[in-house]
Short mmCIF file of N, CA and C in Angstrom, two decimals:
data_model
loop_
_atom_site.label_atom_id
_atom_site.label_comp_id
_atom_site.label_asym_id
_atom_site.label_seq_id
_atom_site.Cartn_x
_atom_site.Cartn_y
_atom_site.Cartn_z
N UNK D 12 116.40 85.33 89.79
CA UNK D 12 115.90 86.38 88.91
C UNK D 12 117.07 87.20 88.39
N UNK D 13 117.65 86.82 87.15
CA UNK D 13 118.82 87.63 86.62
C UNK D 13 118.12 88.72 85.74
N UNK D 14 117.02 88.85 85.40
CA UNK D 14 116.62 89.96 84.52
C UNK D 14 116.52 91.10 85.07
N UNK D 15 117.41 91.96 84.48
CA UNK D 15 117.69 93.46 84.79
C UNK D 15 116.19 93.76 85.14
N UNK D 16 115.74 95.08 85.85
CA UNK D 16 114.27 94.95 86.18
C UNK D 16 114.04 96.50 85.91
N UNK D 17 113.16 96.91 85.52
CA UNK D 17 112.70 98.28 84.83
C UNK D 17 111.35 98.44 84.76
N UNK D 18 110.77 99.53 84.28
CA UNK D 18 109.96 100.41 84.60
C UNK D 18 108.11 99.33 83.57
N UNK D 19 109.67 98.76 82.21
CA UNK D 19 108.61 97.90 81.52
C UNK D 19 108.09 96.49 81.86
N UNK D 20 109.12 96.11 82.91
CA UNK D 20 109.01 94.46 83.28
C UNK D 20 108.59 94.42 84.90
N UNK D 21 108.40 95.80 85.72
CA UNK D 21 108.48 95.60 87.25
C UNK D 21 107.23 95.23 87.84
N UNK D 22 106.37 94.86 87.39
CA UNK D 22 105.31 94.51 87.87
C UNK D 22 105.11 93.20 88.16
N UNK D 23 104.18 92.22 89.15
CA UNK D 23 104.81 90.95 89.71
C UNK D 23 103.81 90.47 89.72
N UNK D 24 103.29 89.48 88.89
CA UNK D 24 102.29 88.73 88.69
C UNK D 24 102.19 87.36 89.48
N UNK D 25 101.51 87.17 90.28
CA UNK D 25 101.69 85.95 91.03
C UNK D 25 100.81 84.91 90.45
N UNK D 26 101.37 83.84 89.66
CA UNK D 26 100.31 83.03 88.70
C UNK D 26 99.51 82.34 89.67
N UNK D 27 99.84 81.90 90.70
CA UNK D 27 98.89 81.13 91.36
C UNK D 27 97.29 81.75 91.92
N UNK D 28 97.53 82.86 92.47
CA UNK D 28 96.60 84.07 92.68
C UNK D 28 96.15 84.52 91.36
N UNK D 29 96.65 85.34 90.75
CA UNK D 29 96.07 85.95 89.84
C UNK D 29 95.43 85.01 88.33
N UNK D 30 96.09 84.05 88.28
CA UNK D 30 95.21 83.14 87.24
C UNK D 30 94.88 81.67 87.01
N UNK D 31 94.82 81.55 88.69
CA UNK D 31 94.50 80.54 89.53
C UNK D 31 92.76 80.29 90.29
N UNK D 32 93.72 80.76 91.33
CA UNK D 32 92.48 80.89 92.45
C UNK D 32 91.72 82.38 92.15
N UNK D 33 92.01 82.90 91.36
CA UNK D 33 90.92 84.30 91.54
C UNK D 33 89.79 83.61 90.55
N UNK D 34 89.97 83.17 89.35
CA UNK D 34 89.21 83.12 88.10
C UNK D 34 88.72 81.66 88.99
N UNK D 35 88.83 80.93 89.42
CA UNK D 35 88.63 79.77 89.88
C UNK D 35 87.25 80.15 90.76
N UNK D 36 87.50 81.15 91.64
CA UNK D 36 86.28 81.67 92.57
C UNK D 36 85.31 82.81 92.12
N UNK D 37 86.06 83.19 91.15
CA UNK D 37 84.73 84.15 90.53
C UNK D 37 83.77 82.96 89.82
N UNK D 38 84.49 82.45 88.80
CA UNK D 38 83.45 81.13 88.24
C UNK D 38 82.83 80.34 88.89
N UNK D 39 83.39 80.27 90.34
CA UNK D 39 82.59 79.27 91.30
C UNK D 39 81.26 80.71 91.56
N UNK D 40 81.65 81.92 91.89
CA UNK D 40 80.51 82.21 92.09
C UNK D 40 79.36 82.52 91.50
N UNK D 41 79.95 83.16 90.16
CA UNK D 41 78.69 82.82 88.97
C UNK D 41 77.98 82.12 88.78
N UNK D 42 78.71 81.03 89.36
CA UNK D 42 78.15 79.49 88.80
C UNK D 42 76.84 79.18 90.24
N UNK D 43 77.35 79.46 91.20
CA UNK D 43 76.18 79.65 92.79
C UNK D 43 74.98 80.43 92.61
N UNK D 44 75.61 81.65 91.53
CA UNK D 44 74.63 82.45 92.01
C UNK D 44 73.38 82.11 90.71
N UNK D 45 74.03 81.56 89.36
CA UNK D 45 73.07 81.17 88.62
C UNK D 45 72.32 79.76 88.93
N UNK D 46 72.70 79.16 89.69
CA UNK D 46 71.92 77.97 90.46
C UNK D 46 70.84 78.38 91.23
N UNK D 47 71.34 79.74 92.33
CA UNK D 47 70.29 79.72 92.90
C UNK D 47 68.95 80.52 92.28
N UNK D 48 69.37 81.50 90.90
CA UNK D 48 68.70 81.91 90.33
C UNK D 48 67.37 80.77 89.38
N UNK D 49 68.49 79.96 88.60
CA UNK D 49 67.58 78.97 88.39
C UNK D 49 66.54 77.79 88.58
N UNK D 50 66.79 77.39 89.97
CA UNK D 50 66.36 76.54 90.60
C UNK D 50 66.56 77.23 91.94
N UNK D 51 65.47 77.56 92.89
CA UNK D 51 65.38 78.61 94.58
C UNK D 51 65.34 76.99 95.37
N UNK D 52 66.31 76.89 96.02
CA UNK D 52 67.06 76.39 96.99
C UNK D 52 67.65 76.53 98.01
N UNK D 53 67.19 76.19 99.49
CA UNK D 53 67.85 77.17 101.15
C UNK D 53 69.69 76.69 100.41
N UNK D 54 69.95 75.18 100.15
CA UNK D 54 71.23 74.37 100.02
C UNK D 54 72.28 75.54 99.19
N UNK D 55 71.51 75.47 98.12
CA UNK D 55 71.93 76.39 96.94
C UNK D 55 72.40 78.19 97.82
N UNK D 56 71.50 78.22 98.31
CA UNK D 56 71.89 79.80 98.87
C UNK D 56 72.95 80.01 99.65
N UNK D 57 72.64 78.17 100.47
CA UNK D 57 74.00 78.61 101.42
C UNK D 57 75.29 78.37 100.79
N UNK D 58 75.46 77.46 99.03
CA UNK D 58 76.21 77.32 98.73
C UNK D 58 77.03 78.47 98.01
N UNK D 59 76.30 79.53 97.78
CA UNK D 59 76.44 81.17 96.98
C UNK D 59 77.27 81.70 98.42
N UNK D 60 76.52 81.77 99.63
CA UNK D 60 77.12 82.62 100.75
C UNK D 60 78.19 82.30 100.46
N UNK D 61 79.06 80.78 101.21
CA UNK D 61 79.85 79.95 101.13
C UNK D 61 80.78 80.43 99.78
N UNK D 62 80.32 80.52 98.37
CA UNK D 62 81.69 80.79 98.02
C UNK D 62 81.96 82.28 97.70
N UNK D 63 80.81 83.45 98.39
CA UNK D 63 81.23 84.82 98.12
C UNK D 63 82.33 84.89 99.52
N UNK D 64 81.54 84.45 100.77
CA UNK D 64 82.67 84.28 101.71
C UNK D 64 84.50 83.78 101.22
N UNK D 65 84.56 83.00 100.63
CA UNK D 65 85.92 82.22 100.47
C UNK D 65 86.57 83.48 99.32
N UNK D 66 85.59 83.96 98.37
CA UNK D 66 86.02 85.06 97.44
C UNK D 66 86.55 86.09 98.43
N UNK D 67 85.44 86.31 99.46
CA UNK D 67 86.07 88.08 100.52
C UNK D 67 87.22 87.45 100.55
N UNK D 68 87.50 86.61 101.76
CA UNK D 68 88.93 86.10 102.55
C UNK D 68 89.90 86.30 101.40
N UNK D 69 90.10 85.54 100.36
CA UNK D 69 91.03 85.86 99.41
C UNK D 69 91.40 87.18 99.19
N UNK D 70 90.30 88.22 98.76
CA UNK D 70 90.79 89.32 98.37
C UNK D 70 91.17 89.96 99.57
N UNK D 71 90.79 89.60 101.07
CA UNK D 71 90.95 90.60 102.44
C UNK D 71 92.56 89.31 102.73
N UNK D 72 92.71 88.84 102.23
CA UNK D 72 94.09 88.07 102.63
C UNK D 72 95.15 89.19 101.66
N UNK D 73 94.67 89.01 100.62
CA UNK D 73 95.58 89.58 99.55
C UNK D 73 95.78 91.05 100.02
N UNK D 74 94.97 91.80 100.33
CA UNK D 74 95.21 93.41 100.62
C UNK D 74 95.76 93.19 102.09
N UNK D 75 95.45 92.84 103.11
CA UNK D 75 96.83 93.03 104.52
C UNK D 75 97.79 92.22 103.98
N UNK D 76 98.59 91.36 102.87
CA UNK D 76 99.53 91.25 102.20
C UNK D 76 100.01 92.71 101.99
N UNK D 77 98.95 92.82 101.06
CA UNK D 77 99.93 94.42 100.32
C UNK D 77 100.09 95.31 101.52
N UNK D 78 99.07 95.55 102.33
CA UNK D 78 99.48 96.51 103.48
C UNK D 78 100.62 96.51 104.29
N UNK D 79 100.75 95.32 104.80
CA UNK D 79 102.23 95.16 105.25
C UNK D 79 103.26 95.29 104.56
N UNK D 80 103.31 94.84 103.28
CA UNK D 80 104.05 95.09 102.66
C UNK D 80 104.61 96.46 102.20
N UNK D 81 103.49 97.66 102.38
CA UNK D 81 103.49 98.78 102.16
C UNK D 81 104.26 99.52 103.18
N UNK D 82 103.86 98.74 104.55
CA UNK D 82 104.21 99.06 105.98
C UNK D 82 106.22 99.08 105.76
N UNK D 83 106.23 97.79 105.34
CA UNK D 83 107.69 97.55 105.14
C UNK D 83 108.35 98.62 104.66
N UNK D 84 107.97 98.36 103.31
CA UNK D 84 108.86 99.47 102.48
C UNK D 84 109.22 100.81 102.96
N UNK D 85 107.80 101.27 103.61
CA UNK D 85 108.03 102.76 104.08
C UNK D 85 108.48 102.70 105.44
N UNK D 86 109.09 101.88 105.99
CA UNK D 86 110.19 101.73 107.25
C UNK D 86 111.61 101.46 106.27
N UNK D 87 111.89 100.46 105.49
CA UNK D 87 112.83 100.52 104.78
C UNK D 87 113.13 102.00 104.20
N UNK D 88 112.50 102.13 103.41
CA UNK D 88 113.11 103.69 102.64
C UNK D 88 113.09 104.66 103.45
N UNK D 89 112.33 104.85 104.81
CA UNK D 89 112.81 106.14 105.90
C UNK D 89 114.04 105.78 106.26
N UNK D 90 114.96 104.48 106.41
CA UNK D 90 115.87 103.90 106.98
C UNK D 90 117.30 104.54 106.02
N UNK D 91 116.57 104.66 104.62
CA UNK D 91 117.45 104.58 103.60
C UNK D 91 117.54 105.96 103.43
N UNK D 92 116.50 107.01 103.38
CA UNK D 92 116.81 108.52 103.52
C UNK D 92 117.60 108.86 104.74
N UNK D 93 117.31 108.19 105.66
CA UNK D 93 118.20 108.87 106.58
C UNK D 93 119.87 108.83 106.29
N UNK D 94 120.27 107.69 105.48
CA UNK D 94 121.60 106.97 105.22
C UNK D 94 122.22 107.93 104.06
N UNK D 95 121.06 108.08 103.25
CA UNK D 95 121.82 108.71 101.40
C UNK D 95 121.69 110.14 101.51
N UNK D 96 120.32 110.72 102.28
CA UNK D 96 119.88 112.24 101.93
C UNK D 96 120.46 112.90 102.94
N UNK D 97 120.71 114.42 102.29
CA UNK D 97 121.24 115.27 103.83
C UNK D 97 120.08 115.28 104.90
N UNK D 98 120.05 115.70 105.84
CA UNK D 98 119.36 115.62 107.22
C UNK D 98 118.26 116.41 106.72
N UNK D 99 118.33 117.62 106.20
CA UNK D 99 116.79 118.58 105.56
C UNK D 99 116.18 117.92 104.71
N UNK D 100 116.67 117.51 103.69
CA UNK D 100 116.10 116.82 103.06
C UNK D 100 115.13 115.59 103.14
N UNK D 101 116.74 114.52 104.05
CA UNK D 101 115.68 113.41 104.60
C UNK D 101 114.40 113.75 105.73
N UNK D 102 114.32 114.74 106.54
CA UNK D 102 113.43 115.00 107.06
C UNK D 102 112.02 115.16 106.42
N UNK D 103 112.49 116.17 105.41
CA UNK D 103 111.21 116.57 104.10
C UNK D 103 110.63 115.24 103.84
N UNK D 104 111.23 114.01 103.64
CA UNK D 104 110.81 113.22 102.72
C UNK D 104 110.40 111.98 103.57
N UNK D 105 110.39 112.06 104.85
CA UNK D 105 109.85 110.93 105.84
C UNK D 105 108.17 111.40 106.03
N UNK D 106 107.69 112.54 105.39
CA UNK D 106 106.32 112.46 105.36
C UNK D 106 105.53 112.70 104.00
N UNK D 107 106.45 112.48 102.71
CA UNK D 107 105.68 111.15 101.55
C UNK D 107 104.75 111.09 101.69
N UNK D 108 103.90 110.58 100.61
CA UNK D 108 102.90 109.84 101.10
C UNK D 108 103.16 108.02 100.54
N UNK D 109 102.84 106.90 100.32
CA UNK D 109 103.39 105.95 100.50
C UNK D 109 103.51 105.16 99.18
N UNK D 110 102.68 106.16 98.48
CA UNK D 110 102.92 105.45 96.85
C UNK D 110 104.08 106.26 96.28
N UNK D 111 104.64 107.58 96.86
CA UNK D 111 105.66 108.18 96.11
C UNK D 111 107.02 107.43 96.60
N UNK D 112 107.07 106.36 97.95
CA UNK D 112 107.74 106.49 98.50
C UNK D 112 107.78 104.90 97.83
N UNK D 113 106.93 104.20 97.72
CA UNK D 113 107.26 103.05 97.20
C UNK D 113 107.60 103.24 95.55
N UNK D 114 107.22 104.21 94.80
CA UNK D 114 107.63 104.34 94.09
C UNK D 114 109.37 104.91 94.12
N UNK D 115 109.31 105.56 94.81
CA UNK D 115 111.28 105.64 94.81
C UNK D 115 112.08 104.66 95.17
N UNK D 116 111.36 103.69 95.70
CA UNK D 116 112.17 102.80 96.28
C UNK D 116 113.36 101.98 95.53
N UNK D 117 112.91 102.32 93.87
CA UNK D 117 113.33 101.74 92.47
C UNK D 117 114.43 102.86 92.15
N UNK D 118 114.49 103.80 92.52
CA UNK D 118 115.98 104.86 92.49
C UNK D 118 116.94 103.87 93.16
N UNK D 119 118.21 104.08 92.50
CA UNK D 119 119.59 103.67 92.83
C UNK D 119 120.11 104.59 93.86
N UNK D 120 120.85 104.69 94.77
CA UNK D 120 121.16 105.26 95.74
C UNK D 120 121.87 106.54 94.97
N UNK D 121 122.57 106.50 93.98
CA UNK D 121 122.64 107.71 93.40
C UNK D 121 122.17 108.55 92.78
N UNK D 122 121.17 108.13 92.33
CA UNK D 122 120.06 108.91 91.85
C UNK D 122 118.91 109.29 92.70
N UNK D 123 119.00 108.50 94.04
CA UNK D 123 117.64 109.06 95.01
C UNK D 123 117.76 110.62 95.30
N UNK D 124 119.10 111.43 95.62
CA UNK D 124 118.24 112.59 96.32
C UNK D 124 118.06 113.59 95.02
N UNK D 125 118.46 113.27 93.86
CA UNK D 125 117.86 114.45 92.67
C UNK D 125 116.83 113.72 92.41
N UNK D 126 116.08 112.69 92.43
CA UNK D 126 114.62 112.37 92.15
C UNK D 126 113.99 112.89 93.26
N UNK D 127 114.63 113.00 94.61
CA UNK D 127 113.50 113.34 95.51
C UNK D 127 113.76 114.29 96.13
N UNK D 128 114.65 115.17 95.10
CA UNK D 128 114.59 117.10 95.68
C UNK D 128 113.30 117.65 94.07
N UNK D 129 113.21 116.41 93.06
CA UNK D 129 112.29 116.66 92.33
C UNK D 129 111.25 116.27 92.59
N UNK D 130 110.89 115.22 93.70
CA UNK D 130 109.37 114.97 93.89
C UNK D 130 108.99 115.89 94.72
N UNK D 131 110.15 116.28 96.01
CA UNK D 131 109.67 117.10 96.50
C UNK D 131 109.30 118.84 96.45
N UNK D 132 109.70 119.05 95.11
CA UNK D 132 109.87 120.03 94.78
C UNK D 132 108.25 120.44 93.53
N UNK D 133 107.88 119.31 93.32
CA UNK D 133 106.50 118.66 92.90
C UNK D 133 106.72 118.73 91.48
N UNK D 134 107.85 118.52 91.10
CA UNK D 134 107.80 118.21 89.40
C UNK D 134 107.53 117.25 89.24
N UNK D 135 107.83 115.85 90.06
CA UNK D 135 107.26 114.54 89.67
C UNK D 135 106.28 114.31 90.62
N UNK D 136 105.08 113.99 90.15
CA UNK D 136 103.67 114.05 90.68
C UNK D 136 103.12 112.85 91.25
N UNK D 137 103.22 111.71 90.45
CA UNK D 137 103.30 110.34 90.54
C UNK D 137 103.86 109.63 90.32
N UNK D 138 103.59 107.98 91.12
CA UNK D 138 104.49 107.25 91.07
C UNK D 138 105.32 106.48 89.78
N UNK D 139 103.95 106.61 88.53
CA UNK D 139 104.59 106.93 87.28
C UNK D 139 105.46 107.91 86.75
N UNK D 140 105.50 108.65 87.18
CA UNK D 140 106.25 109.57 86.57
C UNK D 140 107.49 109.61 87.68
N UNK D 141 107.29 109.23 89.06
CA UNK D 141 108.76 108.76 89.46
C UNK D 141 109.12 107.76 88.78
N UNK D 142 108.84 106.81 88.66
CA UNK D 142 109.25 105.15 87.93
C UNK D 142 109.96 105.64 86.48
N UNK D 143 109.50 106.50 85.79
CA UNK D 143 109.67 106.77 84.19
C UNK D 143 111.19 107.45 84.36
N UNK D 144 110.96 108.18 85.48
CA UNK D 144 112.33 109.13 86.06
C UNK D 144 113.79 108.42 86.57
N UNK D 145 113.26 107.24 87.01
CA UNK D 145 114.59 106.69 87.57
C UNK D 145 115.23 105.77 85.97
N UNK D 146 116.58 106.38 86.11
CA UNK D 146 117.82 105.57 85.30
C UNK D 146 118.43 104.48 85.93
N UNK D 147 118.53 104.51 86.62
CA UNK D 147 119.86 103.46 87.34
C UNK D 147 118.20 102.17 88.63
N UNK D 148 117.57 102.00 87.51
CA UNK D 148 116.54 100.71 88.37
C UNK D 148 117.57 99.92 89.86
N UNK D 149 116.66 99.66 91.13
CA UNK D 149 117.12 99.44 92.00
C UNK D 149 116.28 98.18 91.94
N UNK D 150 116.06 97.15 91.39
CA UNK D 150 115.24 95.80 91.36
C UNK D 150 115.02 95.80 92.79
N UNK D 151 113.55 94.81 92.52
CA UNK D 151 113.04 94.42 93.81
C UNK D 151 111.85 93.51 93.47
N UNK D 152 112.60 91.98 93.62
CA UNK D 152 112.25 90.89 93.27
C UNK D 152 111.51 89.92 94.28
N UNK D 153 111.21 90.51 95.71
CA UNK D 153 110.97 90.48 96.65
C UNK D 153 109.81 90.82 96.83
N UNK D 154 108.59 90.90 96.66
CA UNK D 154 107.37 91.87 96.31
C UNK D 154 106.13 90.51 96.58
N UNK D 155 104.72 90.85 97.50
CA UNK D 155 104.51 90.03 97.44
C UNK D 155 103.19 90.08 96.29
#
């Protein structure tokens, strides 16, 4: 991944998930549930359960993805305040909450503690408006 990474391109589309297997199982279930609508069938019903089940798992696979992943970051970036910010500061900012914190994660080490004597100071509110704030993008191509 050589493309510089910014505020317009950072978002991470996973083609296999997102325009794969998601559209793949919603249409499977439309398709169950207008079967069993059209024609009442025990086969048919259990074939609707069957693919709303395989729909949950996907989406409950996909979110403890992101959770851990969330888990990560906010062990990484407490790791990283402790390293860049003075000691008051980094203290202030180990109780974030986890979208401001994944949102900074995209500050360059020189730009983290004036973005986050400004988040914490509550001029930047959200994680958009941290993201819009950082100059010096810290890519993170790593994302699941």
């Amino acid at each position: 991944m050589s493309e510089t990474q910014n505020y317009q391109n950072h978002v991470r589309w996973n083609v296999f998930v997102h325009f794969v297997i998601s559209p793949l199982l919603a249409i499977l279930v439309v398709w169950a549930l207008v079967c069993v609508i059209t024609e009442f069938d025990w086969y048919r019903v259990q074939f609707l359960l069957l693919t709303v089940a395989v729909l949950l798992v996907s989406l409950a696979s996909r979110t403890q993805a992101l959770t851990v992943q969330n888990r990560i970051i906010r062990l990484e970036e407490r790791l990283r305040y402790r390293e860049l910010l003075p000691a008051e500061l980094a203290e202030r900012a180990i109780n974030l909450p986890v979208g401001k914190m994944i949102a900074l994660r995209f500050a360059s080490d020189e730009e983290l503690p004036g973005l986050m004597e400004r988040v914490l100071n509550g001029e930047l509110k959200t994680g958009k408006e941290i993201k819009l704030a950082v100059q010096n993008w810290r890519a993170d191509h790593l994302r699941v």
